[in-house]
Tab-separated table of C-alpha atoms and ligand atoms in Angstrom:
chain	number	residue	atom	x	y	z
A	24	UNK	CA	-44.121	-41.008	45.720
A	25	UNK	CA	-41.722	-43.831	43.701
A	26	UNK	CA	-43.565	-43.038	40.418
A	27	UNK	CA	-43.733	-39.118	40.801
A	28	UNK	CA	-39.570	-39.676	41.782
A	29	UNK	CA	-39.400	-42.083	38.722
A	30	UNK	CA	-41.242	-39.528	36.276
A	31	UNK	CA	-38.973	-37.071	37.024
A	32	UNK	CA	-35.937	-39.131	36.737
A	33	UNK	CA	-37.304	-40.247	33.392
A	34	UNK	CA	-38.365	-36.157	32.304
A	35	UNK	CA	-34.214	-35.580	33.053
A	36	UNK	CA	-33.023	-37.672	31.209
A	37	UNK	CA	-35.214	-36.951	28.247
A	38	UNK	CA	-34.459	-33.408	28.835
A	39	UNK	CA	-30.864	-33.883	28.526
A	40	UNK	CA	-30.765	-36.542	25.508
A	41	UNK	CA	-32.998	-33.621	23.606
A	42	UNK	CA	-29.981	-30.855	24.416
A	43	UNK	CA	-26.879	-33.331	23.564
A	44	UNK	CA	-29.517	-33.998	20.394
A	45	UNK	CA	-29.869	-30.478	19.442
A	46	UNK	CA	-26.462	-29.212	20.035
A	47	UNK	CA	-25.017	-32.468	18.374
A	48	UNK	CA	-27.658	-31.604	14.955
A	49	UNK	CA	-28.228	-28.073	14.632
A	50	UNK	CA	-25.116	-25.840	14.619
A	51	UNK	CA	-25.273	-23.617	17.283
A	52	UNK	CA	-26.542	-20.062	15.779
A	53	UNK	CA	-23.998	-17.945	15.208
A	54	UNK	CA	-24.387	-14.277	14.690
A	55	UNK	CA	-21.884	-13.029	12.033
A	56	UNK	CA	-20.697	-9.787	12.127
A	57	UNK	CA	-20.190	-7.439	9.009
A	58	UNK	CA	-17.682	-4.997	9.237
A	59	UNK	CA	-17.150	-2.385	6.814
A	60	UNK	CA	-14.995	0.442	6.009
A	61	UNK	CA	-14.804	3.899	7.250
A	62	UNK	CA	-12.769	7.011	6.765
A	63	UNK	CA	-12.494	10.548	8.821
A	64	UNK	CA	-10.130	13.240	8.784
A	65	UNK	CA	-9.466	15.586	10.892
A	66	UNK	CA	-7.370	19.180	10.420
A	67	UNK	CA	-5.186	20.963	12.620
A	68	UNK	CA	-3.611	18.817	15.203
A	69	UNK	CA	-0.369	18.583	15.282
A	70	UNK	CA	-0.127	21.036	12.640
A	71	UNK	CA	-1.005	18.379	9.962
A	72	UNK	CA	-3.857	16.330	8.590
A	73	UNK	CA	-4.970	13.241	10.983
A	74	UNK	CA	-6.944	10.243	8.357
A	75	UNK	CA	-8.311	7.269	10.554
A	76	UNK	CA	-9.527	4.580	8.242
A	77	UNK	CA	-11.177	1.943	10.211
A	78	UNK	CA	-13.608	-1.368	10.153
A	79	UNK	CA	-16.248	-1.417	12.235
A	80	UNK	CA	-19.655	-2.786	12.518
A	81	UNK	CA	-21.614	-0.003	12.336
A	82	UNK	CA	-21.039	4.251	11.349
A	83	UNK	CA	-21.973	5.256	14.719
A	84	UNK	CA	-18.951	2.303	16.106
A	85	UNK	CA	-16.397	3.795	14.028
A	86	UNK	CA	-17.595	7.757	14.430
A	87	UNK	CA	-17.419	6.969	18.677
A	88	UNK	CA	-14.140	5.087	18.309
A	89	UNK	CA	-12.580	8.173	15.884
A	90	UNK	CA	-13.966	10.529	18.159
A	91	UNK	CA	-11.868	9.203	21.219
A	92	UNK	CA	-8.672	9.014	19.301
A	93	UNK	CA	-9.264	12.786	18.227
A	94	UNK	CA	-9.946	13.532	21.543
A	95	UNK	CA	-6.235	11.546	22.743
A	96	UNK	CA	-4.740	13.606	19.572
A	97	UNK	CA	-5.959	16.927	20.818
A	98	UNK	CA	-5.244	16.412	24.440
A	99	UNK	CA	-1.482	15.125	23.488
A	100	UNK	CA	-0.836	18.726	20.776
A	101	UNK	CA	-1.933	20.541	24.210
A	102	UNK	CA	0.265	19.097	26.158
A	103	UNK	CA	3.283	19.416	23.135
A	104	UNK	CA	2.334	22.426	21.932
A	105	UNK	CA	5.277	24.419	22.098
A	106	UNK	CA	4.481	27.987	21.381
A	107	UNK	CA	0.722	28.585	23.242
A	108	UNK	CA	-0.185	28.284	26.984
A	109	UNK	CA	-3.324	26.875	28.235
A	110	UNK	CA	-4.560	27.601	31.376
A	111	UNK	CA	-3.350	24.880	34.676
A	112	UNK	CA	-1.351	23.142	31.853
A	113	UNK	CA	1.746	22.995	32.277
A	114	UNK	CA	3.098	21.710	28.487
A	115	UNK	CA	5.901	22.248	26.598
A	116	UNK	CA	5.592	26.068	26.448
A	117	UNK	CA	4.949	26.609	30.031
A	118	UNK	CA	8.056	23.985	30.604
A	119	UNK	CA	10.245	25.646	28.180
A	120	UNK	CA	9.747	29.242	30.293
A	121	UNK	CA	9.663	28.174	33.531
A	122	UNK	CA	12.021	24.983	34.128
A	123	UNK	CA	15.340	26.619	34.432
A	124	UNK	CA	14.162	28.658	37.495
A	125	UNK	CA	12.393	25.179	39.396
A	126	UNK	CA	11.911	22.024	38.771
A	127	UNK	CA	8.460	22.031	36.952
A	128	UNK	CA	5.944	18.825	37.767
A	129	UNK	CA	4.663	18.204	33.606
A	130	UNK	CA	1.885	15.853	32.747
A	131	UNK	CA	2.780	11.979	32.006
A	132	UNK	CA	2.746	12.585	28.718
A	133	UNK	CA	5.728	14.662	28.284
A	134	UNK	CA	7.426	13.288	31.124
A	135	UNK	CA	7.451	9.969	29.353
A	136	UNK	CA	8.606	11.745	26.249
A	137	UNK	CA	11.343	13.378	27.684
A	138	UNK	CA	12.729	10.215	29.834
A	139	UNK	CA	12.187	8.193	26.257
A	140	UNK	CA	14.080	10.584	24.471
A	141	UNK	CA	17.052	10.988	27.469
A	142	UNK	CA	17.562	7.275	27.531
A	143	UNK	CA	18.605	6.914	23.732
A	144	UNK	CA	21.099	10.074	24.799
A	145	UNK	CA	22.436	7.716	27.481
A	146	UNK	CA	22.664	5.268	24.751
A	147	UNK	CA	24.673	7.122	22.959
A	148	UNK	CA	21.935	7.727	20.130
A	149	UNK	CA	22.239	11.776	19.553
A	150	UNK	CA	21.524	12.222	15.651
A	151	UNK	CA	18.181	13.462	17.186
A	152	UNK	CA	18.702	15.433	19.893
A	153	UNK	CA	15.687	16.706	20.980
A	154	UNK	CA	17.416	19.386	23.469
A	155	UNK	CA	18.655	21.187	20.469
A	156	UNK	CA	15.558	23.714	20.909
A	157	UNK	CA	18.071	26.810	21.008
A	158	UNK	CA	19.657	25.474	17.297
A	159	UNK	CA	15.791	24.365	15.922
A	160	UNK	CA	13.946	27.477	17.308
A	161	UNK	CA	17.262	29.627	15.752
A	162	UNK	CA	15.943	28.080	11.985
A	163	UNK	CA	12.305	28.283	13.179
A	164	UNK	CA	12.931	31.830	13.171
A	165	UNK	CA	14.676	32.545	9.978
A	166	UNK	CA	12.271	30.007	8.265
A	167	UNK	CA	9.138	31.797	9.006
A	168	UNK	CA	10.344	35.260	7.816
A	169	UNK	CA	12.143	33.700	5.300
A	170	UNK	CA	8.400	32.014	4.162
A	171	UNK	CA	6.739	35.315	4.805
A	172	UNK	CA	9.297	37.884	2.699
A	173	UNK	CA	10.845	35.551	0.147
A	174	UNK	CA	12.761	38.681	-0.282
A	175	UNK	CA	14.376	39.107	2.632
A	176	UNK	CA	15.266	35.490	2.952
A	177	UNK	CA	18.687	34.854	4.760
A	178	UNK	CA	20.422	32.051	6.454
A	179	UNK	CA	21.160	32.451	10.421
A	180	UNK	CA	24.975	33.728	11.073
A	181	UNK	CA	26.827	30.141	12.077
A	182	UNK	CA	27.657	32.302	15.179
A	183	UNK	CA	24.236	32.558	16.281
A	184	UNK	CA	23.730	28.474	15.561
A	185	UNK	CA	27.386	27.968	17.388
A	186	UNK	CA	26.481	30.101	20.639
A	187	UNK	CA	23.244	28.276	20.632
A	188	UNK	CA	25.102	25.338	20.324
A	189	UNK	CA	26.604	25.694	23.906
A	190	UNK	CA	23.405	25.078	25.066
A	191	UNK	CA	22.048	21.810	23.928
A	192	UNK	CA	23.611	19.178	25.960
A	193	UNK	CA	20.906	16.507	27.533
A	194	UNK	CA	22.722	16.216	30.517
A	195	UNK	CA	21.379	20.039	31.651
A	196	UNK	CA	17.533	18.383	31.577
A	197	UNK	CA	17.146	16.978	34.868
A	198	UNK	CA	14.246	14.650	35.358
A	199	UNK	CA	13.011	13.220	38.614
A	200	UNK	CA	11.070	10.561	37.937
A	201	UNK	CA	9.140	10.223	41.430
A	202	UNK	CA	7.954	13.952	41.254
A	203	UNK	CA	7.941	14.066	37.087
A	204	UNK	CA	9.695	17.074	36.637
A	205	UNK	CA	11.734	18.681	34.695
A	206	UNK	CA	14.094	21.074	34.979
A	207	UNK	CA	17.118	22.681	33.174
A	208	UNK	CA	20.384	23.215	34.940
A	209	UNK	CA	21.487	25.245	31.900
A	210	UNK	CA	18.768	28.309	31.543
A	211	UNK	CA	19.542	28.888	27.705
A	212	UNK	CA	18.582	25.088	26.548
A	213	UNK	CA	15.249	24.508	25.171
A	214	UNK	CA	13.355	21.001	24.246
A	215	UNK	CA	12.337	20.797	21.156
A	216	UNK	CA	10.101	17.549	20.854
A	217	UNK	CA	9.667	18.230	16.928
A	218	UNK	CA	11.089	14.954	16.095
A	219	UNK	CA	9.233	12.787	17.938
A	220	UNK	CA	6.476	14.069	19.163
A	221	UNK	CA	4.059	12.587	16.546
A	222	UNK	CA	5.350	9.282	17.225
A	223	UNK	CA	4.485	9.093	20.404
A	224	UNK	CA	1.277	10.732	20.002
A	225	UNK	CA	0.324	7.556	16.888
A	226	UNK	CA	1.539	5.144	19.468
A	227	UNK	CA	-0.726	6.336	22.314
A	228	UNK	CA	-3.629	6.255	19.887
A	229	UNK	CA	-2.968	3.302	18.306
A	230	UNK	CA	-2.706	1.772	21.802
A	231	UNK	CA	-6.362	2.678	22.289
A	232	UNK	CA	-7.680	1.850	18.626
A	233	UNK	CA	-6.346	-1.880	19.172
A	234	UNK	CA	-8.633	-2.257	21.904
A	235	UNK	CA	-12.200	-1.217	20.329
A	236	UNK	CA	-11.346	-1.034	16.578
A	237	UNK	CA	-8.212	-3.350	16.250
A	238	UNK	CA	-8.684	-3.383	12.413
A	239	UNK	CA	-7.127	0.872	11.793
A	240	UNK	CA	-5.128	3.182	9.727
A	241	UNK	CA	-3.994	6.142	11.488
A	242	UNK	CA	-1.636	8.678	9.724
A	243	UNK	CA	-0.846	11.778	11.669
A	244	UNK	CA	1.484	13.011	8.695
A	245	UNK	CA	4.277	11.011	8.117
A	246	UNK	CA	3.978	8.920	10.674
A	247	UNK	CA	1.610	6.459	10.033
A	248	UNK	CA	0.572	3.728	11.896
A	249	UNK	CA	-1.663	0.129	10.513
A	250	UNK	CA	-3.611	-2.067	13.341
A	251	UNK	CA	-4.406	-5.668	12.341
A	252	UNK	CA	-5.026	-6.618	8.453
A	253	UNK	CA	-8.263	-5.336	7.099
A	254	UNK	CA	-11.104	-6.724	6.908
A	255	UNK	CA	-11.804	-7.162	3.544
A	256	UNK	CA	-9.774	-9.758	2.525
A	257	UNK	CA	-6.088	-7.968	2.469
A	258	UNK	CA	-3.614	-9.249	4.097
A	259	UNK	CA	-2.174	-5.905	4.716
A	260	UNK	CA	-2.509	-2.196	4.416
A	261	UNK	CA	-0.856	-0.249	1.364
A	262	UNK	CA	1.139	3.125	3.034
A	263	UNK	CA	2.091	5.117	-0.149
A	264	UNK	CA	5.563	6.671	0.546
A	265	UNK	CA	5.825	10.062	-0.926
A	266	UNK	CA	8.229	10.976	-3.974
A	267	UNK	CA	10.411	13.912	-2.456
A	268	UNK	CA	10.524	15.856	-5.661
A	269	UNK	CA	6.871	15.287	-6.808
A	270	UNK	CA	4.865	18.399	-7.913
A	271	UNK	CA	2.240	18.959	-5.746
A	272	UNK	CA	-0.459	20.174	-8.589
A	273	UNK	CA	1.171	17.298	-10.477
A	274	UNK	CA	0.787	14.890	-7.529
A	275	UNK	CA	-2.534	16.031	-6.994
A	276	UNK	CA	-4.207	15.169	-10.463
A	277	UNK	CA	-2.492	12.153	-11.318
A	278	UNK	CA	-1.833	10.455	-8.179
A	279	UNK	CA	2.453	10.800	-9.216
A	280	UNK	CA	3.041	11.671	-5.709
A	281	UNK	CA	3.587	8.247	-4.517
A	282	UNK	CA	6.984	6.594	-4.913
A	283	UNK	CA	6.391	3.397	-3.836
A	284	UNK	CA	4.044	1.421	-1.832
A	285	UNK	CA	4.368	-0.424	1.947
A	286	UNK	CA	2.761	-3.371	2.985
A	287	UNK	CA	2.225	-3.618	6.695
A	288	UNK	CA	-0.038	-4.692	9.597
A	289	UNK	CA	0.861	-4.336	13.104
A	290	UNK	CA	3.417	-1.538	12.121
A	291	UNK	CA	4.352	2.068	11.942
A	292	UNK	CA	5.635	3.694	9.032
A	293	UNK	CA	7.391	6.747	9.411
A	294	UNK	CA	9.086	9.140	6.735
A	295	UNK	CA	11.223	12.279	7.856
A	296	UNK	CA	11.425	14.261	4.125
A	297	UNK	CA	13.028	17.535	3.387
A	298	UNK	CA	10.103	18.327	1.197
A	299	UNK	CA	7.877	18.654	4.599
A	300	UNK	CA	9.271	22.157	5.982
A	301	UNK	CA	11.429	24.308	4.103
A	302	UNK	CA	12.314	27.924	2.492
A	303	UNK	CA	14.230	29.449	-0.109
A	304	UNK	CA	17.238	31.646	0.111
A	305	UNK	CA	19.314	32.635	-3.658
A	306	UNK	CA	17.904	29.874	-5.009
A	307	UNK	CA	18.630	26.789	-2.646
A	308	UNK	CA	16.383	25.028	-0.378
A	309	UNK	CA	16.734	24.940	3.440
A	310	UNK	CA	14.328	22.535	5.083
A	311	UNK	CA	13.678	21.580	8.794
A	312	UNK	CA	15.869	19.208	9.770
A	313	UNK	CA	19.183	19.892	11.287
A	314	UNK	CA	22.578	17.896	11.679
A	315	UNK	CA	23.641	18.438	15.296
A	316	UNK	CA	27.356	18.315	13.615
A	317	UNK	CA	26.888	20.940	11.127
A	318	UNK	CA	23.964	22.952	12.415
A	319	UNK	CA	23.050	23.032	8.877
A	320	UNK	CA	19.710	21.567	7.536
A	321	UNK	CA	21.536	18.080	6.623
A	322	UNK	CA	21.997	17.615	2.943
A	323	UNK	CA	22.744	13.137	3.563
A	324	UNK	CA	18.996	12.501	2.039
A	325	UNK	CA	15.507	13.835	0.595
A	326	UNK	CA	14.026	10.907	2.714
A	327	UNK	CA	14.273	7.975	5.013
A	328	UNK	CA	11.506	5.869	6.099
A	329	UNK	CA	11.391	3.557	8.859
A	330	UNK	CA	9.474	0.749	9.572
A	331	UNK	CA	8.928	-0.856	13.232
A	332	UNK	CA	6.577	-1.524	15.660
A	333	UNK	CA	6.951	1.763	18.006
A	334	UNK	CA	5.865	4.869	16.468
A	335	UNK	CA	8.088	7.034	18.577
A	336	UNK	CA	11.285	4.522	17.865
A	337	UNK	CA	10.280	5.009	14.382
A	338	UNK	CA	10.099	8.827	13.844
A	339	UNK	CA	13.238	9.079	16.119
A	340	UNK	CA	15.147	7.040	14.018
A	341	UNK	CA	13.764	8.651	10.540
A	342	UNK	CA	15.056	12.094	11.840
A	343	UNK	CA	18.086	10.769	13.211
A	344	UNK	CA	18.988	8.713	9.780
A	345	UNK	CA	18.074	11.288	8.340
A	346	UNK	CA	21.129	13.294	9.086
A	347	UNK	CA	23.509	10.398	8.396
A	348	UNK	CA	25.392	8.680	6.039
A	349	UNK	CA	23.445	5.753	4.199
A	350	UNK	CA	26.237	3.373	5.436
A	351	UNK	CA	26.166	4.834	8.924
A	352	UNK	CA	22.554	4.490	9.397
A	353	UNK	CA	22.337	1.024	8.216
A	354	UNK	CA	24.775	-0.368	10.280
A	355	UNK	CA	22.591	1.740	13.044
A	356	UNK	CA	19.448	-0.270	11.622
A	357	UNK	CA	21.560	-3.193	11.270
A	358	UNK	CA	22.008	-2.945	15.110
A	359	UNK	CA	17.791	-2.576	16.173
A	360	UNK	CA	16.064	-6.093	15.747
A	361	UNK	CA	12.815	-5.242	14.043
A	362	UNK	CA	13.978	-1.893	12.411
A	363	UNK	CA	13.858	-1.816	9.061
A	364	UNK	CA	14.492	1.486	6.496
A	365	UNK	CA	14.344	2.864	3.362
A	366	UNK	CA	16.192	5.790	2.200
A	367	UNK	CA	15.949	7.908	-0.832
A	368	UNK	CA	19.677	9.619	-1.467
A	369	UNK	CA	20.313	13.411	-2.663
A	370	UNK	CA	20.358	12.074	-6.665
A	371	UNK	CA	17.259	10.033	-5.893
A	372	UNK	CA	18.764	6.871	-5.803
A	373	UNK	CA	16.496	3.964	-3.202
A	374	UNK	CA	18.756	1.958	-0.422
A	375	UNK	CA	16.306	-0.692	1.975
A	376	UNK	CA	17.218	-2.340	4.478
A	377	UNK	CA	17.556	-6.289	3.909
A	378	UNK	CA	14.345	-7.106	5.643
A	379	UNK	CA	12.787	-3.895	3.801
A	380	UNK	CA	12.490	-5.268	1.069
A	381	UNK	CA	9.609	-7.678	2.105
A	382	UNK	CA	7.356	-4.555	2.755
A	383	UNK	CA	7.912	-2.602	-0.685
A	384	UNK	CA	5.206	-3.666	-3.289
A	385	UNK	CA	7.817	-3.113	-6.319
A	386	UNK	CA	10.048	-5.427	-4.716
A	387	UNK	CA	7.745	-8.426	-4.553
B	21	AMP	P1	10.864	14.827	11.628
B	21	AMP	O1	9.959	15.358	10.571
B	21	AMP	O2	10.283	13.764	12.481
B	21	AMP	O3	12.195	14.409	11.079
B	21	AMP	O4	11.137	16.014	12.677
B	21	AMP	C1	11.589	17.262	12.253
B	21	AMP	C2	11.433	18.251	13.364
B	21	AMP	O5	12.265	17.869	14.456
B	21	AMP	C3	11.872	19.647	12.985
B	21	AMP	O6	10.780	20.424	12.540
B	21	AMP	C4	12.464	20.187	14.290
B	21	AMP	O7	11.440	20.678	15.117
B	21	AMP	C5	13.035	18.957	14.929
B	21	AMP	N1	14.426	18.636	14.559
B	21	AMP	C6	15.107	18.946	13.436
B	21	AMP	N2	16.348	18.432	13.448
B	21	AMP	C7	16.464	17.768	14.623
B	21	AMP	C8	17.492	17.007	15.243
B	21	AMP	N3	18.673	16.766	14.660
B	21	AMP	N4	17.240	16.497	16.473
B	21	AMP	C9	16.065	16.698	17.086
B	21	AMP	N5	15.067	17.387	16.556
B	21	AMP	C10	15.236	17.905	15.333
B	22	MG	MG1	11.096	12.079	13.392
């Protein structure tokens, strides 16, 4: 019985010299993982053109984790979509009809939106004011025959914009937060989520992204948003910021379009252009994004881009800048740690932000 006890004492030991032994020579095996790059787009949601660039380790990771980010996009331009109704959903068309006569319970989503987009009010932030749906849908109008007849273009009588006027003030959305609804205590104001919607729709998917594919690209538009570097050997990813007066055909063949180039990872990018949306009356251009003062499609800029971690912070901001004075706006970005913009003036000249200018490739 000693010597079986004694045999198996010695076996132990033996057994565990030979795994310090093997551990301690041979490097434990280590699997490594390629990961290369993929690209997808996909048309019509949100009214634009969705690219997801992505590295994963295999086609069929990155076509599963694009798939459930189209899947967030669509869901989200249901829920936004302002001018069709789906059935049991009660979105931003549904809202915009029915919330002056009850208090209407809305999907997280939009509640979230709205409550986002009510606090900067509070704050005093009301550049973009996204219960200005009586002004917007007023140029929405006029816009789309204007696009359709060239002929027949014509601006909206500033007494149509100034009566609509009377009814865009935040303070008529009333939200309860425990319930999530909404409803407006003036039945003439609209919500027109135009400005921001896109934002939050690049954070939401970005949110997911990081978790499966963390290495990403998303661009919904202009609002773009880059995941951790990529994973060939860049330390960041290039976001091309469009030249507001390039010629599409132009743009097209020799790659002109681009104005300059943005270095991030980890960050949204976000440009608000008058180049995006517009139509022509005698001669002069009227794009789609109005100044609450003048409730006139703001002539302060052909673009600002923003830079900063939220998505919806960003495209808020670029629409709101957007309809300011450079000098205003800066000391606005000035004020947000971790903002950062870059604004192209009516006669094309380039303002950044101080901490801008670490982003812009021309700069470096
Ligand atoms: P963006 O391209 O992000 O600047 O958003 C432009 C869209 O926001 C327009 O098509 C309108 O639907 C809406 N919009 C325009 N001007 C304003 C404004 N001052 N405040 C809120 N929304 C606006
Ligand atoms: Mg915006």
């Amino acid at each position: 019985m000693k010597s079986r006890n004694a045999v198996l004492l010695v076996l132990t030991v033996l057994a565990c010299v030979a795994i310090v032994l093997v551990n301690w020579v041979a490097p434990p095996i280590q699997k490594t993982i390629e990961y290369t790059k993929y690209s997808t787009v996909r048309l019509n949601v949100f009214d634009t053109e969705i690219t997801l660039i992505g590295f994963a380790e295999s086609e069929e990771a990155f076509a599963k984790n694009a798939e459930q980010a189209f899947e967030l996009l669509e869901n989200l331009d249901r829920i936004f979509d302002a001018y069709n109704a789906y059935d049991g959903l009660n979105n931003l068309y549904y809202l915009n009809r029915r919330a002056a006569q009850e208090p209407v319970p809305v999907p997280r989503e939009l509640f979230e939106l709205i409550s986002w987009c009510k606090q900067k009010w509070d704050e005093n932030l009301r550049s973009t004011n996204i219960a200005m749906g009586a002004v917007l849908s007023i140029w929405h109008d006029y816009r789309t025959a204007g696009i359709a007849s060239p002929d027949e273009a014509a601006l909206p009588p500033m007494e149509t914009l100034q009566a609509a006027e009377a009814h865009t003030d935040f303070q008529n959305v009333v939200l309860d937060a425990n319930k999530q609804t909404v409803f407006y205590s003036d039945p003439e104001l609209q919500l027109d989520i135009g400005a921001v919607a896109k934002g939050y729709a690049a954070d939401a998917a970005s949110a997911l992204l990081s978790k499966s594919m963390p290495s990403f690209l998303l661009s919904l538009g202009g609002n773009v948003y880059a995941g951790e570097k990529p994973l060939d050997g860049r330390s960041a990813w290039a976001v091309g910021v469009q030249d507001p007066r390039a010629k599409a055909l132009e743009a097209s063949i020799s790659g002109s379009d681009i104005l300059d180039i943005i270095d991030v990872t980890g960050l949204s990018v976000v440009t608000s252009g008058d180049y995006w949306r517009y139509y022509t009356v005698d001669g002069v251009r009227y794009h789609h994004i109005i100044d609450p003062k003048t409730l006139m499609p703001s002539t302060q800029m052909q673009s600002v881009t923003v830079v900063c971690q939220s998505s919806i912070l960003a495209d808020f901001l670029s629409t709101a800048l957007f309809v300011n004075s450079y000098e205003d706006g800066l000391a606005l970005v000035n004020s947000l740690p971790g903002v950062e913009a870059m604004w192209v003036l009516p006669d094309g000249k380039i303002e950044y932000s101080a901490g801008m200018t670490k982003f812009v490739r021309s700069l470096q």
